[in-house]
CSV table of C-alpha atoms in Angstrom, one decimal:
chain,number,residue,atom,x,y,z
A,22,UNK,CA,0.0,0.0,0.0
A,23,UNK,CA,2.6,2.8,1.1
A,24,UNK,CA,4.7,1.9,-2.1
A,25,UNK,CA,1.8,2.4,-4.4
A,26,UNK,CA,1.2,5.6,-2.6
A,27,UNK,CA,4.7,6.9,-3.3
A,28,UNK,CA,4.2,5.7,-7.1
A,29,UNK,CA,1.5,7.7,-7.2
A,30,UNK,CA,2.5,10.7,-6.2
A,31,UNK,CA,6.1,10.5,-8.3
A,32,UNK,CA,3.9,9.7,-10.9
A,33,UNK,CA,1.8,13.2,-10.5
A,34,UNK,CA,5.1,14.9,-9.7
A,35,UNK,CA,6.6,13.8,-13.2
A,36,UNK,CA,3.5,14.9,-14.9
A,37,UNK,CA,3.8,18.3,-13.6
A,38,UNK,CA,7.6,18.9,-14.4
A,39,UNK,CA,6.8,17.4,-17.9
A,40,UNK,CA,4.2,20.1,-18.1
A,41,UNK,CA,6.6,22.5,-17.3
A,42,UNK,CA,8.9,21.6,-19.3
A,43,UNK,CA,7.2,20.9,-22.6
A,44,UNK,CA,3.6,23.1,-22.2
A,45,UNK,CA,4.0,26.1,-23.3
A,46,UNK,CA,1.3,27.6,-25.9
A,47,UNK,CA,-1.8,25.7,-23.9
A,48,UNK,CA,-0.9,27.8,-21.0
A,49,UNK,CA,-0.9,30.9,-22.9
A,50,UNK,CA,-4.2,30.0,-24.0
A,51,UNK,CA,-5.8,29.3,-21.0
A,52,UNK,CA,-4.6,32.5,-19.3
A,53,UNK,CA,-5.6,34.7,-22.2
A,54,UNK,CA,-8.7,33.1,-22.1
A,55,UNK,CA,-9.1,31.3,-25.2
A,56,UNK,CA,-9.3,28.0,-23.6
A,57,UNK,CA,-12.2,27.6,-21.7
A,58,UNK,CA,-15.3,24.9,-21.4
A,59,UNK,CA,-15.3,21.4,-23.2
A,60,UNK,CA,-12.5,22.6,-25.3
A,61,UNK,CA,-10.1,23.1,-22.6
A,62,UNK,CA,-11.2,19.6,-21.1
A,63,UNK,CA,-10.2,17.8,-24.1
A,64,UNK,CA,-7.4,19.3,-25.1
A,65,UNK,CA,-6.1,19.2,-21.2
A,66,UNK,CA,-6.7,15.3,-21.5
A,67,UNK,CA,-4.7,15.5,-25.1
A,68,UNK,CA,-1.9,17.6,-24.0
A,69,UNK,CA,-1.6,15.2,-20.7
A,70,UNK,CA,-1.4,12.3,-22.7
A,71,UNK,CA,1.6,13.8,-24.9
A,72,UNK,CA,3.6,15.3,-21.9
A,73,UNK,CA,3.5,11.9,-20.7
A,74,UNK,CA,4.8,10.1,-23.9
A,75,UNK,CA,7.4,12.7,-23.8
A,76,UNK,CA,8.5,11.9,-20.4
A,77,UNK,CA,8.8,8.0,-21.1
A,78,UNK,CA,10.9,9.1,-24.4
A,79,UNK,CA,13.1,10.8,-22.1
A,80,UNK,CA,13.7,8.8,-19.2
A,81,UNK,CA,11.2,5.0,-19.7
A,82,UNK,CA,12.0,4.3,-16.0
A,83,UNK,CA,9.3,7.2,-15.3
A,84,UNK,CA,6.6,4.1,-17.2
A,85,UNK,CA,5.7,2.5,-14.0
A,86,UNK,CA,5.2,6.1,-11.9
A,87,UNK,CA,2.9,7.3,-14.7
A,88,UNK,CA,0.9,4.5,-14.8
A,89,UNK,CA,0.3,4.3,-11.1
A,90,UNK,CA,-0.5,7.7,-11.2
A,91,UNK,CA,-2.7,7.3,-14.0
A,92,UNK,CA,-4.4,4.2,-12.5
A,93,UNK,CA,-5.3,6.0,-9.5
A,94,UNK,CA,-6.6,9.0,-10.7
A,95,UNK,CA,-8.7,6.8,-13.6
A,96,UNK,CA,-8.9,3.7,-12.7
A,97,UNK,CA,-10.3,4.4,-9.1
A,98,UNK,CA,-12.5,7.0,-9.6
A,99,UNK,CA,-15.5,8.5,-11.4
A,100,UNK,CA,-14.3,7.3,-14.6
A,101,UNK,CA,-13.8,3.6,-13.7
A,102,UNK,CA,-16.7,3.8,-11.5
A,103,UNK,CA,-19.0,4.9,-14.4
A,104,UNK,CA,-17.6,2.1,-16.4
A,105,UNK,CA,-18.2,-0.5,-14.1
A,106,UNK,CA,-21.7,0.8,-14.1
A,107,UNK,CA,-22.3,1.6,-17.1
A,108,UNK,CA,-25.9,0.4,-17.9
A,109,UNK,CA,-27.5,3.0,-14.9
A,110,UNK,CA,-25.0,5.8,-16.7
A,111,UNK,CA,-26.8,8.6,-18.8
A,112,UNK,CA,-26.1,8.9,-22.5
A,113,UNK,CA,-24.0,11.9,-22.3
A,114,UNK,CA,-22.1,10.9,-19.7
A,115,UNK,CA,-21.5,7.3,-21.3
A,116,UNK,CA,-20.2,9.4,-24.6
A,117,UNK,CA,-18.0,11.6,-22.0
A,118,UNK,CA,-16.8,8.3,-20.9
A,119,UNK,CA,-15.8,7.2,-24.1
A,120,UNK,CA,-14.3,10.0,-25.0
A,121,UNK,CA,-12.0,10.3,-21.8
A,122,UNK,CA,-11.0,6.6,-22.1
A,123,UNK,CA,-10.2,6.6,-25.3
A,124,UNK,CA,-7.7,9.9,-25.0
A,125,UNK,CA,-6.2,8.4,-22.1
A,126,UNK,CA,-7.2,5.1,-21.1
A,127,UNK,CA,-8.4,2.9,-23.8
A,128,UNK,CA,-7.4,-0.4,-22.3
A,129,UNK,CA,-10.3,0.0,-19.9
A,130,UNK,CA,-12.9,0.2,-22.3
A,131,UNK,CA,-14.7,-3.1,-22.8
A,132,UNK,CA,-16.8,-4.4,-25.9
A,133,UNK,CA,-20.4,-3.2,-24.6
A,134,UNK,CA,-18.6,0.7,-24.4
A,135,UNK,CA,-16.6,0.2,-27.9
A,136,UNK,CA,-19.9,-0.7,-29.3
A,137,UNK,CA,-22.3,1.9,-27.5
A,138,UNK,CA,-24.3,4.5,-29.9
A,139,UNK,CA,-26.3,7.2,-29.0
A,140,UNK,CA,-29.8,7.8,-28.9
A,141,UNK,CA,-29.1,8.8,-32.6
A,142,UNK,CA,-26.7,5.7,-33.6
A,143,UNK,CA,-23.6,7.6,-33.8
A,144,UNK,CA,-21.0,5.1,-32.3
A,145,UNK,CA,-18.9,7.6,-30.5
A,146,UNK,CA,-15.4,5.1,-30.3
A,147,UNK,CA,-15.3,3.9,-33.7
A,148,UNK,CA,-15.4,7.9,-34.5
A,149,UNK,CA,-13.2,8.9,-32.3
A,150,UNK,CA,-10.9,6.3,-33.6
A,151,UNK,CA,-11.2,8.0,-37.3
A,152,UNK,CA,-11.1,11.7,-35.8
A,153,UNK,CA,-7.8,10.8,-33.4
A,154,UNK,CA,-5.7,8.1,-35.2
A,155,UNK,CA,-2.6,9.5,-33.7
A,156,UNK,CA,-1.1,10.4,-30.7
A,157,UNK,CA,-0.7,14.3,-30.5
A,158,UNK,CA,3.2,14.9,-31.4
A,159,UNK,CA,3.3,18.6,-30.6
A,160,UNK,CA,0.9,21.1,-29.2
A,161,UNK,CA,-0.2,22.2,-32.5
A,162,UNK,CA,-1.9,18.6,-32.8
A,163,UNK,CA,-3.5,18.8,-29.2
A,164,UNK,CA,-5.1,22.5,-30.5
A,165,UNK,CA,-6.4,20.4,-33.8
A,166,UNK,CA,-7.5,17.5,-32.1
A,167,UNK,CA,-9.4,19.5,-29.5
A,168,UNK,CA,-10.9,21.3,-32.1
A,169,UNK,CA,-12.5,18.4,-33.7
A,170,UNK,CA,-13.7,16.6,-30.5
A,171,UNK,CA,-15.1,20.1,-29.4
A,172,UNK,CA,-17.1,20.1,-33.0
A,173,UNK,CA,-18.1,15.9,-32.2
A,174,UNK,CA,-18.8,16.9,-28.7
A,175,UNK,CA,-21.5,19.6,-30.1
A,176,UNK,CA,-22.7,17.1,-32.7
A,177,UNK,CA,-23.5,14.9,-29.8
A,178,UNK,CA,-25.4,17.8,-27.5
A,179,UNK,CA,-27.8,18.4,-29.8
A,180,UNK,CA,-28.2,15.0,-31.2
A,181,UNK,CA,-29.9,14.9,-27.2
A,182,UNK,CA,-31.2,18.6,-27.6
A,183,UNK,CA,-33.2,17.5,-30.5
A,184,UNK,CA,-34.5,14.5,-29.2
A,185,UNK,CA,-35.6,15.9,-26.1
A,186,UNK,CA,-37.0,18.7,-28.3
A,187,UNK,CA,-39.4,16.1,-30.5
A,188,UNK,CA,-39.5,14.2,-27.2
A,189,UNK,CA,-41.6,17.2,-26.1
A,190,UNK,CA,-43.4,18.0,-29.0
A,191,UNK,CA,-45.0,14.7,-28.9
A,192,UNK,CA,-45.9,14.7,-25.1
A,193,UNK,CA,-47.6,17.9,-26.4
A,194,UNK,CA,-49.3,16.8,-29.0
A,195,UNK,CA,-50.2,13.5,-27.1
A,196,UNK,CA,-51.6,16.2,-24.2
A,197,UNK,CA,-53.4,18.3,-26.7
A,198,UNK,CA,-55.2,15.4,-28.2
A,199,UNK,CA,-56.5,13.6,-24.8
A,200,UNK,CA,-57.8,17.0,-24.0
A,201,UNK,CA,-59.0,18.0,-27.5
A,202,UNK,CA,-57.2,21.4,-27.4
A,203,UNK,CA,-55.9,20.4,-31.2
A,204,UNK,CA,-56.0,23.7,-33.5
A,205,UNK,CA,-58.8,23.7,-35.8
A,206,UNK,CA,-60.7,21.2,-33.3
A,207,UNK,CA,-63.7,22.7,-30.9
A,208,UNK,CA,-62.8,22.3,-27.0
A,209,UNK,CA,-65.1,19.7,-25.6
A,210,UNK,CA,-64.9,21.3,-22.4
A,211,UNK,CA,-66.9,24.7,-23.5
A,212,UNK,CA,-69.9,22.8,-24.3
């Protein structure tokens, strides 16, 4: 236990000085303010991803500290829990899921996720996997990247934003009917 602990936090510690040492124009972003909401999510989880491969390029005993760090703060939490449950998970959250796994922890994502769709069929890891079919090299692919998951990410909102609008069209519809408020039709309750 106290060994995995310390793995852990070298692990987080190496992350950070990678970030220091290799993120420059992200930051720059984010304090100017151009970096903000979903966008700055994914690209955080892209940039992460390449600071990391950058810090096993340079020193591969750093592998196991990474990992534990990364199993932790995955593996153990919100993320793993929602993909050990995920038949109670919402939609959305199931597609965030996906997308989080697949930028940074694809091994954990079994058949029934790889295969999920949404409530409009669009299978959100097999599109991811023609949207991001490399790992980002430089920070100029983590701002290109982010870009097109931000655009999938909106195609996916109002995929459920559309739904839920004809979801309540019909309820309306279904409401005006029972009640014969239709237009055009006499209300029964005025005679």
């Amino acid at each position: 236990f106290p060994v995995t602990i310390i793995r852990v936090y070298c692990g987080v510690g190496i992350h950070e000085a990678s970030h220091l040492n290799h993120t420059k124009k992200m930051f720059l972003r984010l304090h100017s303010g151009k970096l903000t909401g979903e966008l700055q999510i994914w690209e955080g989880l892209l940039e992460d991803e390449r600071i990391e491969q950058l810090a096993r390029t340079e020193s591969p005993g750093y592998s196991p500290y990474l990992h534990a760090a990364k199993k932790a703060l995955f593996e153990g939490k919100e993320l793993g829990n929602a993909l050990a449950n995920w038949k109670s998970v919402p939609d959305k959250d199931k597609a965030v899921a996906i997308i989080c796994s697949v930028l940074r922890v694809p091994y954990l994502l079994a058949p029934e996720q790889k295969e999920w769709v949404t409530i409009k069929g669009t299978n959100v890891y097999k599109k991811l996997r023609t949207l991001l079919h490399k790992l980002p090299k430089s920070e100029e692919d983590v701002e290109e990247m982010g870009a097109k998951l931000k655009v999938f990410w909106e195609a996916i909102e109002k995929e459920y934003e559309d739904a839920k609008r004809e979801d309540d069209s019909t309820l309306a519809l279904e409401y005006a009917e029972k009640t014969g408020k239709l237009k055009g039709k006499k209300d029964a309750s005025k005679d």
